[in-house]
CSV table of N, CA, C and O in Angstrom, one decimal:
chain,number,residue,atom,x,y,z
A,1,MET,N,126.4,16.3,-31.9
A,1,MET,CA,125.9,16.5,-30.6
A,1,MET,C,126.1,17.9,-30.1
A,1,MET,O,127.2,18.4,-30.4
A,2,ILE,N,125.2,18.4,-29.4
A,2,ILE,CA,125.3,19.8,-28.8
A,2,ILE,C,126.3,19.7,-27.6
A,2,ILE,O,126.2,18.8,-26.8
A,3,ALA,N,127.2,20.6,-27.6
A,3,ALA,CA,128.2,20.6,-26.5
A,3,ALA,C,127.5,20.7,-25.1
A,3,ALA,O,126.6,21.4,-24.9
A,4,GLY,N,128.0,19.8,-24.2
A,4,GLY,CA,127.5,19.7,-22.9
A,4,GLY,C,126.2,18.9,-22.8
A,4,GLY,O,125.7,18.7,-21.7
A,5,SER,N,125.7,18.4,-23.8
A,5,SER,CA,124.5,17.6,-23.8
A,5,SER,C,124.8,16.1,-23.9
A,5,SER,O,125.8,15.7,-24.5
A,6,THR,N,124.0,15.3,-23.2
A,6,THR,CA,124.2,13.9,-23.2
A,6,THR,C,122.9,13.2,-23.7
A,6,THR,O,121.9,13.8,-23.8
A,7,ASP,N,123.0,11.9,-24.0
A,7,ASP,CA,121.8,11.2,-24.4
A,7,ASP,C,120.8,11.2,-23.3
A,7,ASP,O,119.6,11.3,-23.6
A,8,ASP,N,121.2,11.1,-22.0
A,8,ASP,CA,120.3,11.2,-20.9
A,8,ASP,C,119.6,12.5,-20.8
A,8,ASP,O,118.4,12.6,-20.5
A,9,ASP,N,120.3,13.6,-21.1
A,9,ASP,CA,119.7,14.9,-21.2
A,9,ASP,C,118.6,15.0,-22.2
A,9,ASP,O,117.5,15.5,-22.0
A,10,ARG,N,118.9,14.4,-23.4
A,10,ARG,CA,117.9,14.5,-24.5
A,10,ARG,C,116.7,13.6,-24.1
A,10,ARG,O,115.6,14.1,-24.3
A,11,GLN,N,116.9,12.5,-23.5
A,11,GLN,CA,115.8,11.6,-23.1
A,11,GLN,C,114.9,12.3,-22.0
A,11,GLN,O,113.7,12.3,-22.1
A,12,THR,N,115.6,13.0,-21.1
A,12,THR,CA,114.9,13.8,-20.1
A,12,THR,C,114.0,14.9,-20.7
A,12,THR,O,112.9,15.1,-20.4
A,13,GLN,N,114.6,15.6,-21.7
A,13,GLN,CA,113.9,16.7,-22.4
A,13,GLN,C,112.6,16.1,-23.1
A,13,GLN,O,111.6,16.7,-23.1
A,14,LEU,N,112.8,15.0,-23.8
A,14,LEU,CA,111.7,14.4,-24.6
A,14,LEU,C,110.6,13.9,-23.6
A,14,LEU,O,109.4,14.1,-23.9
A,15,LEU,N,111.0,13.3,-22.5
A,15,LEU,CA,110.1,12.8,-21.5
A,15,LEU,C,109.3,14.0,-20.9
A,15,LEU,O,108.1,13.9,-20.7
A,16,ARG,N,110.0,15.0,-20.6
A,16,ARG,CA,109.4,16.2,-20.0
A,16,ARG,C,108.2,16.7,-20.8
A,16,ARG,O,107.2,17.1,-20.3
A,17,GLY,N,108.4,16.6,-22.1
A,17,GLY,CA,107.3,17.1,-23.0
A,17,GLY,C,106.2,16.2,-23.3
A,17,GLY,O,105.2,16.5,-23.8
A,18,ALA,N,106.4,14.9,-22.9
A,18,ALA,CA,105.3,13.9,-23.2
A,18,ALA,C,104.8,13.2,-22.0
A,18,ALA,O,103.8,12.5,-22.1
A,19,LEU,N,105.3,13.4,-20.8
A,19,LEU,CA,104.9,12.6,-19.6
A,19,LEU,C,103.5,12.9,-19.2
A,19,LEU,O,102.7,11.9,-18.9
A,20,ASP,N,103.0,14.1,-19.2
A,20,ASP,CA,101.6,14.4,-18.9
A,20,ASP,C,100.7,13.7,-19.8
A,20,ASP,O,99.7,13.1,-19.4
A,21,MET,N,101.0,13.6,-21.1
A,21,MET,CA,100.2,12.9,-22.1
A,21,MET,C,100.2,11.4,-21.8
A,21,MET,O,99.1,10.8,-21.9
A,22,CYS,N,101.3,10.9,-21.4
A,22,CYS,CA,101.4,9.5,-21.1
A,22,CYS,C,100.6,9.1,-19.9
A,22,CYS,O,100.0,8.1,-19.8
A,23,LEU,N,100.7,10.0,-18.9
A,23,LEU,CA,99.9,9.7,-17.7
A,23,LEU,C,98.4,9.7,-18.0
A,23,LEU,O,97.7,8.9,-17.5
A,24,LEU,N,97.9,10.7,-18.8
A,24,LEU,CA,96.5,10.7,-19.2
A,24,LEU,C,96.2,9.4,-19.9
A,24,LEU,O,95.1,8.8,-19.7
A,25,ALA,N,97.0,9.0,-20.8
A,25,ALA,CA,96.8,7.7,-21.6
A,25,ALA,C,96.7,6.5,-20.6
A,25,ALA,O,95.8,5.7,-20.8
A,26,LEU,N,97.6,6.5,-19.7
A,26,LEU,CA,97.5,5.4,-18.7
A,26,LEU,C,96.2,5.4,-17.9
A,26,LEU,O,95.6,4.4,-17.6
A,27,LEU,N,95.8,6.6,-17.5
A,27,LEU,CA,94.6,6.7,-16.7
A,27,LEU,C,93.4,6.5,-17.5
A,27,LEU,O,92.3,6.1,-17.0
A,28,ALA,N,93.5,6.7,-18.8
A,28,ALA,CA,92.3,6.4,-19.7
A,28,ALA,C,92.0,4.9,-19.8
A,28,ALA,O,90.9,4.5,-19.9
A,29,LYS,N,93.1,4.1,-19.6
A,29,LYS,CA,92.9,2.7,-19.6
A,29,LYS,C,92.3,2.2,-18.3
A,29,LYS,O,91.4,1.3,-18.2
A,30,GLU,N,92.7,2.8,-17.1
A,30,GLU,CA,92.2,2.4,-15.8
A,30,GLU,C,92.7,3.4,-14.8
A,30,GLU,O,93.8,3.8,-14.8
A,31,ALA,N,91.7,3.8,-13.9
A,31,ALA,CA,92.1,4.7,-12.8
A,31,ALA,C,93.2,4.0,-11.9
A,31,ALA,O,93.3,2.8,-11.9
A,32,ALA,N,94.0,4.9,-11.3
A,32,ALA,CA,95.0,4.3,-10.5
A,32,ALA,C,95.5,5.4,-9.4
A,32,ALA,O,95.3,6.5,-9.6
A,33,HIS,N,96.2,4.9,-8.4
A,33,HIS,CA,96.8,5.8,-7.4
A,33,HIS,C,98.2,6.1,-7.9
A,33,HIS,O,98.7,5.4,-8.9
A,34,GLY,N,98.8,7.1,-7.3
A,34,GLY,CA,100.1,7.5,-7.8
A,34,GLY,C,101.2,6.4,-7.8
A,34,GLY,O,101.9,6.3,-8.8
A,35,TYR,N,101.2,5.6,-6.8
A,35,TYR,CA,102.2,4.5,-6.8
A,35,TYR,C,102.1,3.6,-8.0
A,35,TYR,O,103.0,3.2,-8.7
A,36,GLU,N,100.8,3.3,-8.3
A,36,GLU,CA,100.5,2.4,-9.4
A,36,GLU,C,100.9,3.1,-10.7
A,36,GLU,O,101.4,2.4,-11.7
A,37,LEU,N,100.7,4.4,-10.9
A,37,LEU,CA,101.1,5.1,-12.1
A,37,LEU,C,102.6,5.1,-12.3
A,37,LEU,O,103.1,4.9,-13.4
A,38,VAL,N,103.3,5.2,-11.2
A,38,VAL,CA,104.8,5.2,-11.3
A,38,VAL,C,105.2,3.8,-11.8
A,38,VAL,O,106.1,3.7,-12.7
A,39,ARG,N,104.6,2.7,-11.3
A,39,ARG,CA,104.9,1.4,-11.7
A,39,ARG,C,104.5,1.2,-13.2
A,39,ARG,O,105.3,0.6,-14.0
A,40,ARG,N,103.4,1.7,-13.7
A,40,ARG,CA,103.0,1.6,-15.1
A,40,ARG,C,103.9,2.4,-16.0
A,40,ARG,O,104.3,1.9,-17.1
A,41,VAL,N,104.4,3.5,-15.6
A,41,VAL,CA,105.3,4.3,-16.4
A,41,VAL,C,106.6,3.5,-16.5
A,41,VAL,O,107.2,3.5,-17.6
A,42,GLU,N,107.1,3.0,-15.4
A,42,GLU,CA,108.3,2.1,-15.5
A,42,GLU,C,108.1,0.9,-16.4
A,42,GLU,O,109.0,0.6,-17.2
A,43,ALA,N,107.0,0.3,-16.2
A,43,ALA,CA,106.7,-0.9,-17.1
A,43,ALA,C,106.6,-0.5,-18.5
A,43,ALA,O,106.9,-1.4,-19.4
A,44,ALA,N,106.2,0.7,-18.8
A,44,ALA,CA,106.2,1.1,-20.2
A,44,ALA,C,107.5,1.4,-20.8
A,44,ALA,O,107.7,1.6,-22.0
A,45,GLY,N,108.6,1.4,-19.9
A,45,GLY,CA,109.9,1.6,-20.4
A,45,GLY,C,110.6,2.9,-20.1
A,45,GLY,O,111.7,3.2,-20.5
A,46,PHE,N,109.9,3.8,-19.3
A,46,PHE,CA,110.5,5.1,-18.9
A,46,PHE,C,111.1,4.9,-17.6
A,46,PHE,O,110.5,4.9,-16.5
A,47,ASP,N,112.5,4.7,-17.6
A,47,ASP,CA,113.2,4.6,-16.4
A,47,ASP,C,113.4,5.9,-15.7
A,47,ASP,O,113.5,6.9,-16.4
A,48,GLY,N,113.5,5.9,-14.4
A,48,GLY,CA,113.9,7.1,-13.7
A,48,GLY,C,112.8,8.0,-13.4
A,48,GLY,O,113.0,9.2,-12.9
A,49,VAL,N,111.5,7.7,-13.7
A,49,VAL,CA,110.4,8.5,-13.4
A,49,VAL,C,109.9,8.1,-12.0
A,49,VAL,O,109.4,7.0,-11.9
A,50,GLY,N,110.0,9.0,-11.1
A,50,GLY,CA,109.6,8.6,-9.7
A,50,GLY,C,108.5,9.4,-9.2
A,50,GLY,O,107.8,10.2,-9.9
A,51,TYR,N,108.2,9.2,-7.9
A,51,TYR,CA,107.1,9.9,-7.2
A,51,TYR,C,107.2,11.4,-7.3
A,51,TYR,O,106.2,12.1,-7.4
A,52,GLY,N,108.5,11.9,-7.1
A,52,GLY,CA,108.7,13.3,-7.1
A,52,GLY,C,108.4,14.0,-8.5
A,52,GLY,O,108.3,15.2,-8.6
A,53,THR,N,108.2,13.2,-9.5
A,53,THR,CA,107.8,13.7,-10.8
A,53,THR,C,106.3,13.5,-11.0
A,53,THR,O,105.6,14.4,-11.5
A,54,VAL,N,105.8,12.3,-10.7
A,54,VAL,CA,104.4,11.9,-11.0
A,54,VAL,C,103.4,12.7,-10.1
A,54,VAL,O,102.5,13.2,-10.7
A,55,TYR,N,103.7,12.8,-8.8
A,55,TYR,CA,102.7,13.4,-8.0
A,55,TYR,C,102.5,14.9,-8.3
A,55,TYR,O,101.4,15.4,-8.3
A,56,PRO,N,103.6,15.7,-8.5
A,56,PRO,CA,103.3,17.1,-8.9
A,56,PRO,C,102.5,17.2,-10.2
A,56,PRO,O,101.7,18.1,-10.3
A,57,LEU,N,102.8,16.3,-11.2
A,57,LEU,CA,102.0,16.3,-12.4
A,57,LEU,C,100.5,16.0,-12.2
A,57,LEU,O,99.7,16.6,-12.7
A,58,LEU,N,100.3,15.0,-11.3
A,58,LEU,CA,98.9,14.7,-11.0
A,58,LEU,C,98.2,15.9,-10.3
A,58,LEU,O,97.0,16.2,-10.6
A,59,THR,N,98.9,16.5,-9.4
A,59,THR,CA,98.3,17.7,-8.7
A,59,THR,C,98.0,18.8,-9.7
A,59,THR,O,96.9,19.4,-9.7
A,60,ARG,N,98.9,19.0,-10.6
A,60,ARG,CA,98.7,20.1,-11.7
A,60,ARG,C,97.5,19.7,-12.6
A,60,ARG,O,96.6,20.5,-12.9
A,61,MET,N,97.5,18.4,-13.0
A,61,MET,CA,96.4,18.0,-13.9
A,61,MET,C,95.0,18.0,-13.1
A,61,MET,O,94.0,18.3,-13.7
A,62,ARG,N,95.1,17.8,-11.8
A,62,ARG,CA,93.8,17.9,-11.0
A,62,ARG,C,93.4,19.3,-10.9
A,62,ARG,O,92.2,19.6,-11.1
A,63,ARG,N,94.3,20.2,-10.7
A,63,ARG,CA,93.9,21.7,-10.7
A,63,ARG,C,93.4,22.1,-12.0
A,63,ARG,O,92.5,23.0,-12.1
A,64,LEU,N,93.9,21.5,-13.1
A,64,LEU,CA,93.4,21.9,-14.5
A,64,LEU,C,92.1,21.2,-14.8
A,64,LEU,O,91.5,21.4,-15.9
A,65,GLY,N,91.6,20.3,-14.0
A,65,GLY,CA,90.4,19.6,-14.2
A,65,GLY,C,90.5,18.4,-15.1
A,65,GLY,O,89.5,17.9,-15.6
A,66,LEU,N,91.7,18.0,-15.4
A,66,LEU,CA,91.9,16.8,-16.3
A,66,LEU,C,91.8,15.5,-15.6
A,66,LEU,O,91.4,14.5,-16.3
A,67,VAL,N,92.1,15.4,-14.4
A,67,VAL,CA,91.9,14.2,-13.6
A,67,VAL,C,91.1,14.6,-12.3
A,67,VAL,O,91.2,15.7,-11.8
A,68,ALA,N,90.5,13.6,-11.7
A,68,ALA,CA,89.8,13.8,-10.4
A,68,ALA,C,90.4,12.7,-9.5
A,68,ALA,O,90.7,11.6,-9.9
A,69,GLY,N,90.6,13.1,-8.2
A,69,GLY,CA,91.1,12.1,-7.3
A,69,GLY,C,90.0,11.8,-6.2
A,69,GLY,O,89.4,12.7,-5.7
A,70,GLU,N,89.8,10.5,-5.9
A,70,GLU,CA,88.9,10.1,-4.9
A,70,GLU,C,89.6,9.2,-3.9
A,70,GLU,O,90.4,8.4,-4.3
A,71,LEU,N,89.3,9.4,-2.6
A,71,LEU,CA,89.9,8.5,-1.6
A,71,LEU,C,89.3,7.2,-1.7
A,71,LEU,O,88.1,7.0,-1.8
A,72,GLU,N,90.1,6.1,-1.6
A,72,GLU,CA,89.7,4.8,-1.6
A,72,GLU,C,90.3,4.0,-0.5
A,72,GLU,O,91.5,4.2,-0.2
A,73,ALA,N,89.5,3.1,0.2
A,73,ALA,CA,90.1,2.4,1.3
A,73,ALA,C,91.3,1.5,0.8
A,73,ALA,O,91.3,1.0,-0.3
A,74,SER,N,92.3,1.4,1.6
A,74,SER,CA,93.5,0.7,1.3
A,74,SER,C,93.4,-0.6,2.1
A,74,SER,O,93.0,-0.7,3.2
A,75,PRO,N,93.9,-1.7,1.5
A,75,PRO,CA,93.9,-3.0,2.2
A,75,PRO,C,94.8,-2.9,3.5
A,75,PRO,O,94.5,-3.6,4.4
A,76,ALA,N,95.8,-2.1,3.4
A,76,ALA,CA,96.6,-1.9,4.6
A,76,ALA,C,97.0,-0.4,4.7
A,76,ALA,O,97.5,0.1,3.7
A,77,GLY,N,96.8,0.2,5.8
A,77,GLY,CA,97.1,1.6,6.0
A,77,GLY,C,96.0,2.5,5.7
A,77,GLY,O,94.8,2.1,5.5
A,78,PRO,N,96.3,3.8,5.6
A,78,PRO,CA,95.3,4.8,5.4
A,78,PRO,C,94.7,4.8,4.0
A,78,PRO,O,95.3,4.2,3.1
A,79,PRO,N,93.6,5.4,3.8
A,79,PRO,CA,93.0,5.5,2.4
A,79,PRO,C,94.0,6.1,1.5
A,79,PRO,O,94.8,6.9,1.9
A,80,ARG,N,93.9,5.8,0.2
A,80,ARG,CA,94.8,6.4,-0.8
A,80,ARG,C,93.9,7.1,-1.9
A,80,ARG,O,92.8,6.7,-2.1
A,81,LYS,N,94.5,8.0,-2.5
A,81,LYS,CA,93.8,8.8,-3.6
A,81,LYS,C,94.0,8.0,-4.9
A,81,LYS,O,95.1,7.7,-5.3
A,82,VAL,N,92.9,7.8,-5.5
A,82,VAL,CA,92.8,7.1,-6.8
A,82,VAL,C,92.4,8.2,-7.9
A,82,VAL,O,91.5,8.9,-7.7
A,83,TYR,N,93.2,8.3,-8.9
A,83,TYR,CA,93.0,9.3,-10.0
A,83,TYR,C,92.3,8.6,-11.2
A,83,TYR,O,92.6,7.5,-11.6
A,84,ALA,N,91.4,9.4,-11.7
A,84,ALA,CA,90.7,9.0,-12.9
A,84,ALA,C,90.6,10.2,-13.9
A,84,ALA,O,90.5,11.3,-13.4
A,85,LEU,N,90.4,9.9,-15.2
A,85,LEU,CA,90.3,11.0,-16.1
A,85,LEU,C,88.9,11.6,-16.0
A,85,LEU,O,87.9,10.9,-15.8
A,86,THR,N,88.8,12.9,-16.2
A,86,THR,CA,87.5,13.6,-16.3
A,86,THR,C,87.2,13.7,-17.8
A,86,THR,O,88.0,13.3,-18.7
A,87,GLU,N,86.0,14.2,-18.1
A,87,GLU,CA,85.7,14.4,-19.5
A,87,GLU,C,86.7,15.4,-20.2
A,87,GLU,O,87.1,15.2,-21.3
A,88,ALA,N,87.0,16.4,-19.4
A,88,ALA,CA,88.0,17.4,-19.9
A,88,ALA,C,89.3,16.7,-20.2
A,88,ALA,O,90.0,17.0,-21.1
A,89,GLY,N,89.7,15.7,-19.3
A,89,GLY,CA,90.9,15.0,-19.5
A,89,GLY,C,90.9,14.1,-20.7
A,89,GLY,O,91.9,14.0,-21.5
A,90,ARG,N,89.8,13.5,-21.0
A,90,ARG,CA,89.6,12.7,-22.2
A,90,ARG,C,89.7,13.5,-23.5
A,90,ARG,O,90.3,13.2,-24.4
A,91,SER,N,89.1,14.7,-23.4
A,91,SER,CA,89.1,15.6,-24.5
A,91,SER,C,90.6,16.1,-24.8
A,91,SER,O,91.0,16.2,-25.9
A,92,ARG,N,91.2,16.5,-23.7
A,92,ARG,CA,92.6,16.9,-23.8
A,92,ARG,C,93.5,15.8,-24.4
A,92,ARG,O,94.4,16.1,-25.2
A,93,LEU,N,93.4,14.6,-23.9
A,93,LEU,CA,94.2,13.5,-24.4
A,93,LEU,C,93.9,13.3,-25.9
A,93,LEU,O,94.9,13.1,-26.6
A,94,HIS,N,92.7,13.4,-26.3
A,94,HIS,CA,92.4,13.2,-27.7
A,94,HIS,C,93.1,14.3,-28.5
A,94,HIS,O,93.7,14.0,-29.6
A,95,ALA,N,93.1,15.5,-28.1
A,95,ALA,CA,93.7,16.6,-28.8
A,95,ALA,C,95.2,16.4,-28.8
A,95,ALA,O,95.9,16.6,-29.8
A,96,TRP,N,95.8,16.0,-27.6
A,96,TRP,CA,97.2,15.8,-27.6
A,96,TRP,C,97.7,14.6,-28.4
A,96,TRP,O,98.8,14.7,-29.0
A,97,ARG,N,96.9,13.6,-28.5
A,97,ARG,CA,97.2,12.5,-29.4
A,97,ARG,C,97.3,13.0,-30.9
A,97,ARG,O,98.2,12.6,-31.6
A,98,GLN,N,96.4,13.8,-31.3
A,98,GLN,CA,96.4,14.3,-32.7
A,98,GLN,C,97.6,15.2,-32.9
A,98,GLN,O,98.3,15.1,-33.9
A,99,GLN,N,97.9,16.0,-31.9
A,99,GLN,CA,99.1,16.9,-32.0
A,99,GLN,C,100.3,16.1,-32.0
A,99,GLN,O,101.3,16.4,-32.8
A,100,TRP,N,100.4,15.1,-31.2
A,100,TRP,CA,101.6,14.2,-31.1
A,100,TRP,C,101.8,13.5,-32.5
A,100,TRP,O,103.0,13.4,-33.0
A,101,THR,N,100.8,13.0,-33.1
A,101,THR,CA,100.9,12.3,-34.3
A,101,THR,C,101.4,13.2,-35.4
A,101,THR,O,102.3,12.9,-36.2
A,102,ARG,N,100.9,14.4,-35.5
A,102,ARG,CA,101.3,15.4,-36.5
A,102,ARG,C,102.8,15.7,-36.2
A,102,ARG,O,103.6,15.8,-37.2
A,103,PHE,N,103.2,15.9,-35.0
A,103,PHE,CA,104.6,16.3,-34.6
A,103,PHE,C,105.5,15.1,-35.0
A,103,PHE,O,106.5,15.4,-35.6
A,104,THR,N,105.2,13.9,-34.6
A,104,THR,CA,106.1,12.8,-34.9
A,104,THR,C,106.2,12.5,-36.4
A,104,THR,O,107.2,12.1,-36.9
A,105,ASP,N,105.1,12.7,-37.1
A,105,ASP,CA,105.1,12.5,-38.5
A,105,ASP,C,106.1,13.5,-39.2
A,105,ASP,O,106.9,13.2,-40.1
A,106,THR,N,106.1,14.8,-38.7
A,106,THR,CA,106.9,15.8,-39.2
A,106,THR,C,108.4,15.5,-38.8
A,106,THR,O,109.3,15.6,-39.7
A,107,VAL,N,108.7,15.1,-37.6
A,107,VAL,CA,110.0,14.8,-37.2
A,107,VAL,C,110.5,13.6,-38.0
A,107,VAL,O,111.7,13.6,-38.5
A,108,ASP,N,109.7,12.5,-38.2
A,108,ASP,CA,110.1,11.4,-39.0
A,108,ASP,C,110.4,11.8,-40.4
A,108,ASP,O,111.4,11.3,-41.0
A,109,ALA,N,109.6,12.7,-41.0
A,109,ALA,CA,109.9,13.1,-42.3
A,109,ALA,C,111.2,13.8,-42.4
A,109,ALA,O,112.0,13.6,-43.4
A,110,VAL,N,111.5,14.7,-41.5
A,110,VAL,CA,112.8,15.4,-41.5
A,110,VAL,C,113.9,14.4,-41.3
A,110,VAL,O,115.0,14.5,-42.0
A,111,LEU,N,113.8,13.5,-40.4
A,111,LEU,CA,114.9,12.6,-40.1
A,111,LEU,C,115.2,11.6,-41.3
A,111,LEU,O,116.3,11.2,-41.5
A,112,THR,N,114.1,11.3,-42.0
A,112,THR,CA,114.3,10.4,-43.2
A,112,THR,C,114.6,11.1,-44.5
A,112,THR,O,114.8,10.5,-45.5
A,113,GLY,N,114.5,12.5,-44.4
A,113,GLY,CA,114.8,13.2,-45.6
A,113,GLY,C,113.6,13.4,-46.5
A,113,GLY,O,113.7,14.0,-47.6
A,114,ALA,N,112.5,13.0,-46.1
A,114,ALA,CA,111.3,13.2,-46.9
A,114,ALA,C,110.6,14.4,-46.4
A,114,ALA,O,110.9,14.9,-45.3
A,115,THR,N,109.6,14.9,-47.1
A,115,THR,CA,108.7,15.9,-46.6
A,115,THR,C,107.3,15.4,-46.7
A,115,THR,O,107.0,14.7,-47.7
A,116,PRO,N,106.5,15.7,-45.7
A,116,PRO,CA,105.1,15.2,-45.8
A,116,PRO,C,104.4,15.5,-47.0
A,116,PRO,O,103.6,14.7,-47.5
A,117,ASP,N,104.6,16.6,-47.7
A,117,ASP,CA,103.8,17.0,-48.8
A,117,ASP,C,104.5,16.7,-50.2
A,117,ASP,O,103.9,16.8,-51.2
A,118,ALA,N,105.8,16.3,-50.1
A,118,ALA,CA,106.5,16.0,-51.3
A,118,ALA,C,106.2,14.6,-51.8
A,118,ALA,O,106.0,13.7,-51.0
A,119,PRO,N,106.1,14.4,-53.1
A,119,PRO,CA,105.9,13.1,-53.7
A,119,PRO,C,107.1,12.2,-53.4
A,119,PRO,O,108.2,12.7,-53.3
A,120,SER,N,106.9,10.9,-53.2
A,120,SER,CA,108.0,10.0,-53.0
A,120,SER,C,108.7,9.8,-54.3
A,120,SER,O,108.3,10.1,-55.3
A,121,ASP,N,110.0,9.2,-54.1
A,121,ASP,CA,110.8,8.9,-55.3
A,121,ASP,C,110.1,8.0,-56.3
A,121,ASP,O,110.2,8.1,-57.5
A,122,THR,N,109.3,7.0,-55.7
A,122,THR,CA,108.7,6.1,-56.6
A,122,THR,C,107.5,6.7,-57.4
A,122,THR,O,107.2,6.3,-58.5
A,123,ALA,N,106.9,7.7,-56.8
A,123,ALA,CA,105.8,8.4,-57.5
A,123,ALA,C,106.4,9.3,-58.7
A,123,ALA,O,105.7,9.5,-59.6
A,124,ARG,N,107.6,9.7,-58.6
A,124,ARG,CA,108.2,10.5,-59.7
A,124,ARG,C,108.7,9.7,-60.8
A,124,ARG,O,109.0,10.2,-61.9
A,125,SER,N,108.9,8.4,-60.6
A,125,SER,CA,109.5,7.5,-61.7
A,125,SER,C,108.5,7.2,-62.8
A,125,SER,O,107.3,7.2,-62.6
């Protein structure tokens, strides 16, 4: 373990690199408002991701044209902004999924001692 680092620190670092992709994937299934996205992220197993993390990401992704927000009437209270993927968001999610798969395949190969291009032990026998 790296001095001064904890498992929580590592989890935070991993999540920081993947949360925007996860938000796009959740929105690809169904448009949602920020509160609902926080609930979906928690239901997916990511503890400790709150509004202070999700809303700035949604704002950034909206500025980048990956999501669009529309005001929707609320059953109680003021209208709320519902976010949905744009075509650019769908395209970016597709590219990120491919990149993620290549990355995790490489990490898995390193962790298991295999290399993606090397023949397996059974192939050499």
